[in-house]
Amino acid sequence: MLENLIAKIEEYNPQCDAELIIRAYHYGENAHQGQYRKSGEQYFIHPVEVAKILIELKMDSSTIAAGLLHDVIEDTPYGYGKVREEFGEEVAELVEGVTKLTRLSFESKEERQAENLRKMFIAMAKDIRVVLIKLADRLHNMRTLKYQSDEKKKEKAMETLEIFAPIAHRLGISRIKWELEDLCLLYIDPEGYYDLVDKVAKKRRDRETFINKVISILDGKMDEFGIENEISGRPKHFYSIYRKMVYQNKSFDEIFDFIAFRVIVNNVKDCYGILGIVHTLWKPIPGRFKDYIAMPKPNMYQSLHTTVIGPNGEPFEIQIRTKEMHQIAEFGIAAHWSYKEGKSINNEDDMDTKLTWLRQMLEWEKDTKDPKEFMASLKVDLYTNEVFVFTPKGEVINLPSGSTPIDFAYKIHSDVGNKCVGAKVDSRMVPIDYKLKNGNIVEILTSSQSVGPSRDWLKIVKSSQASTKIKQWFKKERKEENIEKGKDLLEKEVRRQGFTMNEVLQSKVLSAVAKRLGLASEEDLYAVLGYGGVTLSQITTKIRENVKKETPPPVINEESFIKDSRVQDEKKRNKQNQQNQGVKVKGIDNIMVRFSKCCTPVPGDEITGYITRGRGVSIHRKDCHNLLETAETPDRFIEVEWDVRKPIAFQVEIQLNASDRKGLLSEVTQILSESKITVNGLNARTNKERIAVVNLIMEITDIEHLDKLMQKIRNLNGVYEVFRVIT
């Protein structure tokens, strides 16, 4: 294996430090001696496979050596000091950057995951090779995931799909991204994966015929113009097809453009020349042309994309790029690495520009203390699609899809965001929650008299950068207000939990929580809570644990115990009697009853009871469709009747369908108000046929009450029908 590794490296890097790699190989092999993977093979096979993936990315000797050693600090007695002593600081730092925080204790699995990812991103910011090793490590683990438990398979696949595949995409390493996504699909939805594989395989002969026909036509035309090229065609990756089927709700047979052709040429001029040839041969589909050469993606990807209607009337995609662009498309950031020993990156300024997104992300996340919030915002930053808009001067700004002018303002500068009072998009005034679209020209209107951002903006913005900048403004500018708001929030929550603020303050738990969150005092904790920097759940969990520990158990004497027991029994009886109000079960007293939500019976409906296991008697309307499913157990039915001695309110849902017109909803609510109806829920919408559909959940006392109300609504102009909703 070692000889093969060295031979493969020397193919692209004859000046490699073979001696370093040989030492790392033997050191890792010795360190992992006696360790085995779940597959039963020797553990050291894994670092070797990681090194092979790094070699495919054409990485330098230090990175490959670190790949061979990447689990030594974490899984063996050899620590950072030993590795640095043997291999120098560069290799040791790479290994340390990949090492998880296994020796620290965390309160939750999510917190452990969040802190390990923070550590990795910080190490990435120092040396991007850390994440290349981590991606190689994750790729081989996904290739061998079948040996893990079903729960572990799904957990690792979801983490990979949400974190590591998007990181590979951000770094432009499509070769790793696509394989990770396809492997994730295999374990997240194995049935869907194998069904897709089978359907793609069945179309193989037709697909190959179609691919050969297109290549023949295109190649012949390019020969006429004397353009050197390499053409290939293949189906898109399984996960790409799967996403289209799920998100566009299409069957496999409805997806025609699942074949992509790639044309690689020598220069940019030929790229545009071939685009012209393609559009003369086949009709392009409007809106499906993308010029990533003139406007590269943030991950450095460059190519021309166009979708055309092919020879058989089927659409297909063609990607056109140069050889250099193709290298970057396949290897991303790794393609910019210098393979000559003794040198680092070809152009450090250029590399720094390409990693701006990483540094920005670190800046946005450093103030996020809550692991759940960190993970949620990280997934948004990594996984969402992007929208490309322009400044009035023509500078391209990329933002998460769904971003608003506020996101744009904060992307320009914090001061622009803080002083934003309005926005123009394509020279037209728009509301601040306007969703930006590709190609929009955005102008932010600012005012020195602006009082600053609104808290409502936090509900509008899409990017973590804007959210963090808004929170920072409230943190600095409104500290006193935040302290008061934080105190108020905490006091209400403490009372809701059954404690008093005196108990909490005496327990000194707030000081402990503040210290754990890196805050100097309880006052700072109130301020952070006030502007939304931490959540109440983070604090109240600690309060419950600590206050309960310090509260002495009550002294119990026999007399008080008997008295308390009687009081509790009386409360239980009263509660049960209250639950039984409105219905009587024949021959049985003090039995728990509950009204089924499927048919929502109300006084006046014919009803029956059904005895459930452990949940008393369930009351249904006699015409309830769910009773048909229980007809095989007639012995569990019981006679019940309405108890009309004391009328109580019952919840029921009605739906009305009407022609969509102005004032309809106002008239409906007027009837409800005049009838003194308590409304618990209202949902109004208009369907494709322009019919207004209104659902009302309300409280009524009997069927007569309901019938009168429904008749009043039926009499309204344009109402087609009104009926009770039964689920």
XYZ file of C-alpha atoms in Angstrom:
727
model
C 0.000 0.000 0.000
C 2.810 2.391 0.875
C 4.574 1.898 -2.474
C 1.301 2.531 -4.309
C 0.722 5.741 -2.347
C 4.180 7.105 -3.155
C 3.833 6.155 -6.838
C 0.498 7.961 -7.160
C 1.846 11.110 -5.497
C 4.932 11.195 -7.726
C 2.685 11.095 -10.811
C 1.540 14.673 -10.153
C 4.266 15.823 -7.749
C 7.707 14.397 -8.528
C 9.228 16.663 -5.844
C 7.071 15.252 -3.030
C 8.608 14.647 0.408
C 8.441 10.849 0.186
C 10.469 10.415 3.387
C 7.833 12.402 5.394
C 5.000 10.285 4.026
C 6.853 7.017 4.723
C 7.504 8.076 8.350
C 3.869 9.138 8.819
C 2.683 5.817 7.376
C 4.757 3.718 9.779
C 3.999 5.984 12.756
C 0.235 5.762 12.152
C 0.369 2.028 11.545
C 2.190 1.521 14.853
C -0.104 3.916 16.801
C -3.281 2.126 15.639
C -1.808 -1.368 16.200
C -4.485 -3.678 17.646
C -7.389 -1.358 16.769
C -10.153 -2.594 14.469
C -13.139 -1.001 12.736
C -16.714 -2.319 12.950
C -16.143 -4.020 9.597
C -13.487 -6.194 11.270
C -10.586 -4.790 9.238
C -7.521 -3.176 10.811
C -8.198 0.450 11.782
C -5.180 1.797 9.908
C -6.912 0.928 6.608
C -9.098 4.009 7.230
C -6.235 6.598 7.415
C -4.708 5.012 4.303
C -7.997 5.396 2.399
C -8.224 9.021 3.588
C -4.709 9.595 2.227
C -5.785 8.078 -1.130
C -8.671 10.555 -1.397
C -6.284 13.436 -0.651
C -3.964 12.127 -3.374
C -6.919 12.186 -5.814
C -7.263 15.876 -4.888
C -3.529 16.227 -5.686
C -2.667 17.564 -2.226
C 0.835 18.347 -0.928
C 2.995 16.042 1.194
C 2.182 17.663 4.563
C -1.552 17.246 3.994
C -1.191 13.597 2.978
C 1.027 12.923 6.020
C -1.603 14.574 8.236
C -4.249 12.392 6.568
C -2.308 9.268 7.574
C -2.074 10.614 11.155
C -5.484 12.320 11.438
C -6.874 9.976 14.134
C -3.658 9.541 16.154
C -4.287 12.351 18.695
C -7.958 11.423 19.115
C -7.791 7.616 19.250
C -4.313 6.692 20.504
C -2.057 7.580 23.474
C 0.103 9.791 21.228
C -0.786 13.446 21.866
C -0.208 16.720 20.018
C 3.268 17.150 21.570
C 4.480 13.780 20.295
C 3.198 14.412 16.776
C 4.784 17.890 16.685
C 8.087 16.454 17.944
C 8.116 13.809 15.206
C 6.630 15.698 12.226
C 6.884 19.424 12.958
C 4.308 22.072 13.763
C 2.662 22.229 10.309
C 1.595 18.569 10.284
C 0.725 18.610 14.015
C -1.560 21.658 13.569
C -3.377 19.954 10.683
C -3.949 16.806 12.766
C -5.050 18.847 15.796
C -7.489 20.808 13.616
C -9.267 17.615 12.563
C -9.324 16.134 16.087
C -12.719 16.203 17.828
C -13.222 17.490 21.390
C -13.665 14.013 22.889
C -12.116 14.644 26.271
C -14.427 17.512 27.285
C -17.854 16.979 28.842
C -20.927 18.552 27.247
C -24.495 18.891 28.437
C -26.020 17.577 25.216
C -25.147 15.798 22.005
C -26.058 18.930 20.063
C -23.669 21.042 22.144
C -20.842 18.568 21.462
C -21.558 18.673 17.728
C -21.722 22.479 17.713
C -18.435 22.923 19.586
C -16.619 20.370 17.408
C -17.766 22.242 14.300
C -16.721 25.592 15.806
C -13.266 24.123 16.469
C -13.032 22.827 12.914
C -14.066 26.189 11.378
C -11.503 28.064 13.478
C -8.824 25.606 12.310
C -10.095 25.993 8.708
C -9.664 29.753 8.938
C -5.990 29.226 9.854
C -5.372 26.486 7.266
C -8.022 25.375 4.754
C -6.303 21.990 4.408
C -7.913 20.987 7.726
C -11.336 20.733 6.119
C -9.961 18.902 3.068
C -8.683 16.190 5.437
C -12.025 16.208 7.267
C -13.970 15.843 4.012
C -11.750 12.916 2.962
C -12.292 11.365 6.407
C -16.073 11.797 6.176
C -16.192 10.447 2.598
C -14.463 7.189 3.546
C -16.650 6.867 6.666
C -19.744 7.245 4.453
C -18.395 4.614 2.050
C -18.169 2.158 4.981
C -21.294 3.284 6.871
C -23.118 -0.013 6.214
C -21.364 -1.572 9.222
C -23.000 0.879 11.659
C -26.402 0.522 13.368
C -29.486 1.813 11.526
C -29.798 4.745 13.945
C -26.130 5.698 13.477
C -26.432 5.403 9.682
C -29.303 7.890 9.551
C -27.694 10.254 12.077
C -24.358 10.384 10.203
C -26.093 10.672 6.814
C -28.207 13.636 7.989
C -25.173 15.396 9.490
C -23.226 14.833 6.275
C -26.070 16.103 4.082
C -26.647 19.210 6.227
C -23.023 20.121 7.036
C -20.253 18.372 5.110
C -21.762 18.126 1.609
C -22.594 21.891 1.691
C -19.026 22.619 2.875
C -17.683 20.631 -0.101
C -20.000 22.689 -2.327
C -18.811 25.965 -0.750
C -15.222 24.939 -1.447
C -16.161 23.946 -5.014
C -15.140 20.280 -4.640
C -17.987 18.794 -6.668
C -16.270 15.399 -6.933
C -16.674 14.909 -3.163
C -19.982 16.765 -2.852
C -21.886 14.563 -5.303
C -20.592 11.286 -3.842
C -21.439 12.406 -0.296
C -24.985 13.388 -1.331
C -25.629 10.106 -3.151
C -24.333 8.086 -0.166
C -26.507 10.131 2.205
C -29.585 9.392 0.098
C -28.774 5.667 0.279
C -29.083 5.713 4.089
C -31.770 8.389 4.565
C -34.213 6.890 2.034
C -32.850 3.479 0.924
C -36.125 2.508 -0.762
C -36.179 5.730 -2.800
C -32.478 5.346 -3.644
C -32.719 1.780 -4.973
C -35.948 2.568 -6.851
C -34.142 5.471 -8.552
C -31.078 3.327 -9.362
C -33.375 0.724 -10.915
C -35.243 3.293 -13.032
C -32.033 4.924 -14.271
C -30.603 1.470 -15.141
C -33.723 0.543 -17.138
C -33.300 3.626 -19.333
C -29.613 2.955 -19.881
C -29.842 1.672 -23.470
C -32.111 4.521 -24.623
C -29.907 7.001 -22.763
C -26.676 5.755 -24.367
C -28.272 5.930 -27.826
C -29.422 9.504 -27.135
C -26.003 10.543 -25.731
C -24.138 9.108 -28.733
C -26.524 10.875 -31.144
C -26.065 14.292 -29.475
C -22.263 13.878 -29.242
C -22.091 12.884 -32.920
C -24.123 15.937 -34.058
C -22.227 18.381 -31.836
C -18.771 16.952 -32.550
C -19.368 17.084 -36.295
C -20.442 20.717 -36.142
C -17.407 21.709 -34.032
C -15.051 19.969 -36.478
C -16.446 22.244 -39.197
C -15.315 25.258 -37.152
C -12.000 23.638 -36.133
C -12.647 23.813 -32.365
C -10.742 21.252 -30.297
C -13.011 19.753 -27.633
C -13.812 16.885 -25.302
C -17.508 15.952 -25.067
C -19.092 13.602 -22.556
C -22.655 12.876 -21.472
C -24.002 11.249 -18.320
C -27.147 11.163 -16.189
C -27.207 13.629 -13.333
C -26.360 12.304 -9.879
C -29.047 10.347 -8.061
C -29.501 12.935 -5.323
C -29.952 15.701 -7.914
C -32.740 13.720 -9.628
C -34.254 12.769 -6.256
C -34.411 16.417 -5.103
C -36.160 17.415 -8.310
C -38.724 14.615 -7.879
C -39.406 15.514 -4.226
C -39.372 19.326 -4.360
C -41.103 19.667 -7.733
C -43.467 16.758 -6.968
C -42.650 14.972 -10.226
C -42.461 11.304 -11.122
C -39.289 9.917 -12.696
C -40.959 9.783 -16.133
C -41.750 13.511 -15.906
C -38.062 14.447 -15.509
C -36.643 14.797 -19.010
C -33.545 16.902 -18.390
C -31.748 14.365 -16.201
C -28.950 14.020 -18.783
C -26.109 16.570 -18.760
C -23.450 17.028 -21.457
C -20.078 18.578 -20.733
C -17.913 20.244 -23.394
C -14.317 21.107 -22.447
C -12.324 23.443 -24.705
C -9.013 25.302 -24.680
C -10.050 28.929 -24.104
C -12.902 31.239 -23.110
C -13.463 32.404 -26.709
C -14.278 28.813 -27.746
C -16.747 28.511 -24.838
C -18.919 31.275 -26.274
C -18.364 29.977 -29.820
C -19.730 26.555 -28.860
C -22.667 28.170 -27.070
C -23.610 29.798 -30.397
C -23.288 26.454 -32.207
C -25.492 24.703 -29.605
C -28.209 27.356 -29.918
C -28.237 27.075 -33.719
C -28.554 23.276 -33.527
C -31.268 23.138 -30.851
C -33.781 25.615 -29.488
C -32.770 27.001 -26.056
C -35.325 27.038 -23.222
C -35.883 30.652 -22.073
C -34.589 31.444 -18.582
C -32.344 28.364 -18.436
C -29.090 29.995 -19.627
C -26.504 30.869 -16.943
C -23.173 32.564 -17.540
C -20.927 31.554 -14.632
C -17.840 32.592 -16.630
C -18.697 36.291 -16.582
C -20.161 35.922 -13.073
C -18.385 33.060 -11.217
C -20.005 31.450 -8.195
C -18.494 32.285 -4.775
C -16.918 28.795 -4.726
C -14.892 29.760 -7.867
C -17.028 27.639 -10.220
C -17.015 28.877 -13.833
C -18.961 27.434 -16.754
C -21.675 28.216 -19.291
C -24.950 26.350 -18.692
C -27.770 26.123 -21.190
C -30.792 23.833 -21.486
C -32.081 23.074 -24.986
C -34.780 20.973 -26.661
C -32.923 17.983 -28.149
C -33.309 15.886 -31.310
C -36.231 13.877 -29.918
C -37.986 16.834 -28.341
C -36.469 16.058 -24.932
C -34.694 18.830 -22.967
C -31.091 18.325 -21.866
C -28.401 20.488 -20.302
C -25.005 21.381 -21.772
C -22.136 22.751 -19.666
C -19.269 24.454 -21.509
C -15.940 25.304 -19.833
C -12.167 25.415 -20.304
C -9.793 22.753 -18.961
C -8.724 25.019 -16.102
C -12.359 25.732 -15.220
C -13.029 21.997 -15.250
C -10.183 21.377 -12.777
C -11.638 23.997 -10.451
C -15.147 22.554 -10.870
C -13.911 19.106 -9.841
C -11.368 20.023 -7.149
C -12.443 23.531 -6.077
C -10.121 25.166 -3.561
C -7.748 22.184 -3.781
C -7.036 23.027 -7.434
C -5.344 26.258 -6.286
C -2.818 24.443 -4.109
C 0.859 24.522 -5.018
C 2.263 21.032 -5.388
C 5.864 22.160 -5.321
C 7.464 21.458 -1.956
C 8.510 24.511 0.022
C 5.657 26.685 -1.312
C 2.190 27.221 0.014
C -0.662 28.711 -1.998
C -0.122 30.151 -5.486
C -1.544 33.501 -4.479
C -2.293 34.057 -0.807
C -4.326 37.236 -1.431
C -6.417 35.389 -4.010
C -6.970 32.499 -1.574
C -7.936 34.911 1.199
C -10.591 36.451 -1.060
C -12.009 33.027 -1.873
C -12.354 32.219 1.824
C -14.071 35.482 2.789
C -17.333 33.577 3.363
C -15.611 31.399 5.992
C -14.199 34.350 7.905
C -17.553 36.141 7.758
C -19.323 33.036 9.015
C -16.916 32.759 11.955
C -17.531 36.401 12.802
C -21.314 35.946 12.675
C -21.296 32.785 14.774
C -18.847 33.770 17.530
C -21.580 35.555 19.521
C -24.008 32.644 19.203
C -23.857 30.810 22.513
C -26.873 28.515 22.099
C -25.838 25.236 20.350
C -29.284 24.859 18.745
C -29.164 28.402 17.357
C -25.592 27.874 16.154
C -26.513 24.646 14.323
C -29.645 26.187 12.798
C -27.858 29.292 11.487
C -24.901 27.209 10.292
C -27.203 24.988 8.213
C -28.851 28.092 6.732
C -25.452 29.622 5.877
C -24.134 26.439 4.292
C -27.171 24.883 2.676
C -29.421 27.590 1.259
C -29.335 28.499 -2.396
C -28.033 31.920 -3.294
C -29.375 34.980 -5.052
C -27.065 37.358 -6.966
C -27.925 41.069 -6.957
C -26.098 44.273 -7.920
C -25.179 47.512 -6.208
C -25.971 50.715 -8.187
C -22.263 50.715 -9.226
C -22.534 47.211 -10.699
C -20.783 45.236 -7.921
C -22.176 41.708 -7.536
C -23.459 40.795 -4.050
C -24.424 37.200 -3.237
C -26.972 36.507 -0.487
C -28.994 33.504 0.739
C -32.109 32.852 -1.327
C -35.081 34.718 0.158
C -32.949 37.631 1.381
C -34.402 41.119 1.773
C -33.001 44.665 1.308
C -32.060 44.572 5.021
C -29.784 41.557 4.369
C -28.267 43.485 1.453
C -27.711 46.589 3.612
C -25.846 44.657 6.312
C -23.794 42.844 3.669
C -22.560 46.249 2.469
C -21.715 47.547 5.972
C -23.084 47.502 9.526
C -23.650 51.284 9.454
C -25.649 51.035 6.226
C -27.884 48.417 7.833
C -28.298 50.302 11.103
C -29.252 53.544 9.304
C -31.466 51.905 6.657
C -34.856 53.627 6.286
C -35.957 52.213 2.930
C -34.853 50.586 -0.325
C -35.195 50.822 -4.074
C -35.043 47.744 -6.288
C -34.597 48.386 -10.013
C -35.303 52.106 -9.306
C -38.625 51.343 -7.623
C -39.443 51.758 -3.907
C -40.081 48.394 -2.241
C -41.002 47.319 1.317
C -38.080 46.183 3.485
C -39.373 42.583 3.527
C -39.252 42.385 -0.303
C -37.660 39.098 -1.475
C -34.702 39.901 -3.735
C -34.390 38.135 -7.092
C -31.398 37.361 -9.306
C -30.281 40.422 -11.256
C -32.014 43.030 -9.069
C -30.189 46.374 -8.701
C -30.563 47.340 -5.047
C -30.153 50.822 -3.569
C -30.391 51.349 0.199
C -31.804 54.622 1.511
C -30.209 55.752 4.780
C -30.757 58.579 7.230
C -28.518 60.019 9.931
C -31.720 60.573 11.951
C -32.531 56.868 11.964
C -33.125 55.464 15.463
C -31.560 52.158 14.411
C -32.892 48.702 13.510
C -36.206 47.334 14.728
C -36.506 44.052 16.628
C -39.040 42.993 13.981
C -36.169 42.924 11.471
C -34.911 39.755 13.163
C -38.054 38.002 11.867
C -37.504 39.344 8.342
C -33.801 38.833 7.628
C -32.554 35.611 6.070
C -28.762 35.827 6.511
C -26.949 35.075 9.752
C -24.748 38.119 9.114
C -27.705 40.532 9.253
C -29.235 38.772 12.261
C -25.965 38.944 14.197
C -25.341 42.615 13.329
C -28.856 43.578 14.486
C -28.386 41.725 17.778
C -25.008 43.397 18.246
C -26.620 46.829 17.800
C -29.201 46.123 20.481
C -26.459 44.724 22.703
C -24.383 47.921 22.523
C -26.957 50.669 22.092
C -29.775 49.542 24.358
C -28.011 47.874 27.273
C -30.208 49.388 30.018
C -33.348 48.531 28.077
C -32.044 45.012 27.463
C -31.287 44.496 31.155
C -34.844 45.482 32.114
C -36.354 43.330 29.383
C -34.131 40.368 30.316
C -35.074 40.675 34.026
C -38.746 40.818 33.131
C -38.555 37.787 30.827
C -36.645 35.761 33.396
C -38.922 36.687 36.301
C -42.030 35.637 34.372
C -40.440 32.343 33.350
C -39.191 31.650 36.892
C -42.716 32.171 38.273
C -44.117 29.908 35.577
C -41.651 27.220 36.666
C -42.946 27.461 40.260
C -40.030 29.341 41.857
C -39.469 32.877 43.128
C -36.696 35.270 42.095
C -35.451 35.263 45.706
C -34.910 31.491 45.532
C -33.070 31.880 42.234
C -30.858 34.742 43.451
C -30.032 32.919 46.706
C -28.981 29.812 44.750
C -26.376 31.907 42.836
C -27.204 29.859 39.739
C -27.340 33.000 37.566
C -23.677 33.737 38.280
C -22.787 30.162 37.275
C -24.790 30.400 34.029
C -23.222 33.799 33.209
C -19.728 32.392 33.770
C -20.449 29.355 31.597
C -21.611 31.648 28.783
C -18.477 33.772 29.057
C -20.268 36.756 30.624
C -18.812 38.910 33.406
C -21.898 39.308 35.612
C -25.585 38.592 36.183
C -26.338 42.023 34.715
C -24.634 41.027 31.468
C -26.733 37.855 31.480
C -29.950 39.926 31.741
C -28.732 42.133 28.867
C -27.874 39.191 26.611
C -31.247 37.598 27.364
C -32.956 40.926 26.625
C -31.508 41.302 23.122
C -31.908 37.615 22.241
C -28.290 36.472 22.556
C -29.318 33.475 24.696
C -32.641 31.705 25.144
C -34.694 31.309 28.302
C -34.426 27.512 28.030
C -30.642 27.683 28.472
C -31.064 29.478 31.785
C -34.204 27.862 33.223
C -32.810 24.329 32.793
C -29.924 25.287 35.083
C -32.272 27.026 37.520
C -34.454 23.928 37.885
C -31.400 21.754 38.536
C -29.745 24.054 41.074
C -32.739 25.439 42.986
C -34.172 21.955 43.509
C -30.832 20.759 44.870
C -30.668 23.582 47.419
C -34.358 23.525 48.505
C -34.647 21.361 51.660
C -37.301 18.626 51.596
C -40.483 19.518 53.501
C -41.011 18.141 57.013
C -43.978 15.762 56.885
C -46.087 14.773 59.916
C -48.852 12.190 59.856
C -51.715 14.636 60.452
C -50.685 17.008 57.634
C -50.007 14.100 55.300
C -53.550 12.698 55.791
C -55.023 16.187 55.356
C -53.056 16.831 52.157
C -54.027 13.430 50.772
C -57.723 14.193 51.313
C -57.349 17.565 49.606
C -55.599 15.925 46.628
C -58.276 13.216 46.354
C -60.999 15.907 46.404
C -59.166 17.822 43.635
C -58.953 14.665 41.512
C -62.693 13.963 41.972
C -63.583 17.556 41.098
C -61.354 17.434 38.017
C -62.904 14.152 36.865
C -66.438 15.449 37.461
C -65.498 18.531 35.441
C -64.231 16.318 32.605
C -67.490 14.354 32.639
C -69.659 17.493 32.489
C -71.949 17.436 29.483
C -72.343 13.650 29.044
C -73.546 10.682 31.133
C -72.352 7.086 30.744
C -75.147 4.597 31.354
C -74.675 2.560 34.546
C -71.226 3.981 35.399
C -70.271 6.941 37.609
C -66.956 8.800 37.828
C -65.478 7.393 34.633
C -63.187 9.553 32.491
C -64.693 10.593 29.173
C -63.195 12.531 26.279
C -64.753 13.944 23.141
C -63.247 12.643 19.912
C -61.591 15.210 17.652
C -62.487 13.311 14.492
C -66.212 14.202 14.606
C -66.375 16.850 17.421
C -69.846 15.941 18.802
C -71.976 18.704 20.330
C -75.254 18.551 22.314
C -78.069 17.580 19.948
C -75.913 15.135 17.924
C -76.731 11.431 18.300
C -73.742 9.991 20.195
C -72.281 6.699 21.351
C -69.393 5.761 23.634
C -66.399 3.582 22.822
C -64.309 2.099 25.655
C -60.602 2.721 25.048
C -57.650 1.090 26.777
C -56.400 3.311 29.601
C -58.190 6.442 28.367
C -61.784 5.940 29.573
C -64.707 6.354 27.188
C -64.334 8.167 23.861
C -67.506 9.999 22.732
C -68.299 9.897 18.992
C -71.183 10.939 16.781
C -73.100 7.845 15.670
C -72.394 8.699 12.019
C -68.610 9.087 12.634
C -66.670 7.287 9.885
C -64.033 6.167 12.409
C -66.623 3.913 14.099
C -66.711 1.764 10.954
C -63.100 0.776 11.651
C -64.079 -0.412 15.171
C -67.143 -2.444 14.140
C -65.235 -5.687 14.786
C -65.272 -4.959 18.568
C -69.000 -4.336 19.368
C -68.482 -5.307 23.014
C -66.522 -2.077 23.576
C -69.465 0.194 22.665
C -71.450 1.706 25.535
C -74.613 3.808 25.751
C -74.138 7.482 26.578
C -76.405 10.525 26.574
C -76.080 14.284 26.853
C -76.322 15.730 30.336
C -78.356 18.891 29.786
C -78.510 19.970 33.457
C -75.634 22.399 33.026
C -74.845 23.693 29.500
C -71.146 23.988 28.666
C -69.272 25.091 25.539
C -67.984 22.576 22.965
C -65.431 23.208 20.229
C -66.524 22.660 16.637
C -65.098 23.531 13.203
C -67.104 24.740 10.221
C -66.032 25.605 6.678
C -67.634 28.004 4.233
C -66.969 28.265 0.493
C -67.883 31.518 -1.242
C -67.055 33.690 -4.212
C -63.962 35.755 -3.400
C -65.071 39.316 -2.758
C -64.071 42.313 -0.673
C -65.677 42.489 2.786
C -66.669 38.791 3.001
C -64.518 38.046 6.054
C -65.695 41.239 7.761
C -69.355 40.176 7.352
C -68.643 36.678 8.717
C -66.881 38.048 11.804
C -69.788 40.518 12.334
C -72.241 37.577 12.525
C -69.960 35.785 14.994
C -69.735 38.912 17.144
C -73.514 39.472 17.153
C -74.060 35.801 18.071
C -71.572 36.153 20.965
C -69.467 33.283 19.604
C -65.979 32.630 20.975
C -63.653 31.975 18.004
C -60.543 29.865 18.753
C -59.145 29.739 15.231
C -59.677 31.210 11.759
C -58.009 30.298 8.463
C -58.984 32.072 5.224
C -57.503 31.502 1.761
C -58.386 31.613 -1.943
C -57.940 28.559 -4.192
C -57.002 28.426 -7.891
C -60.661 28.827 -8.956
C -60.842 32.137 -6.993
C -63.150 30.559 -4.408
C -62.715 31.868 -0.865
C -62.402 29.064 1.691
C -62.805 30.023 5.367
C -62.387 27.588 8.279
C -63.646 28.624 11.739
C -62.944 26.828 15.004
C -65.352 28.066 17.681
C -67.214 27.251 20.883
C -70.987 26.547 20.829
C -73.422 25.090 23.391
C -75.643 22.817 21.269
C -76.566 21.742 17.739
C -79.461 24.243 17.553
C -77.055 27.057 18.357
C -74.750 25.839 15.567
C -77.554 25.401 12.975
C -78.777 28.976 13.496
C -75.258 30.342 13.079
C -74.600 28.326 9.893
C -77.923 29.485 8.414
C -77.011 33.146 9.012
C -73.681 32.616 7.195
C -75.458 30.806 4.288
C -77.640 33.882 3.795
C -74.589 36.071 3.045
C -74.111 37.185 -0.553
C -71.939 34.774 -2.594
C -71.750 31.940 -0.027
C -72.073 28.581 -1.812
C -72.059 26.195 1.134
C -71.421 25.960 4.884
C -70.727 22.645 6.573
C -69.192 21.061 9.674
C -65.643 19.754 9.225
C -65.102 16.133 10.175
C -61.518 14.807 9.945
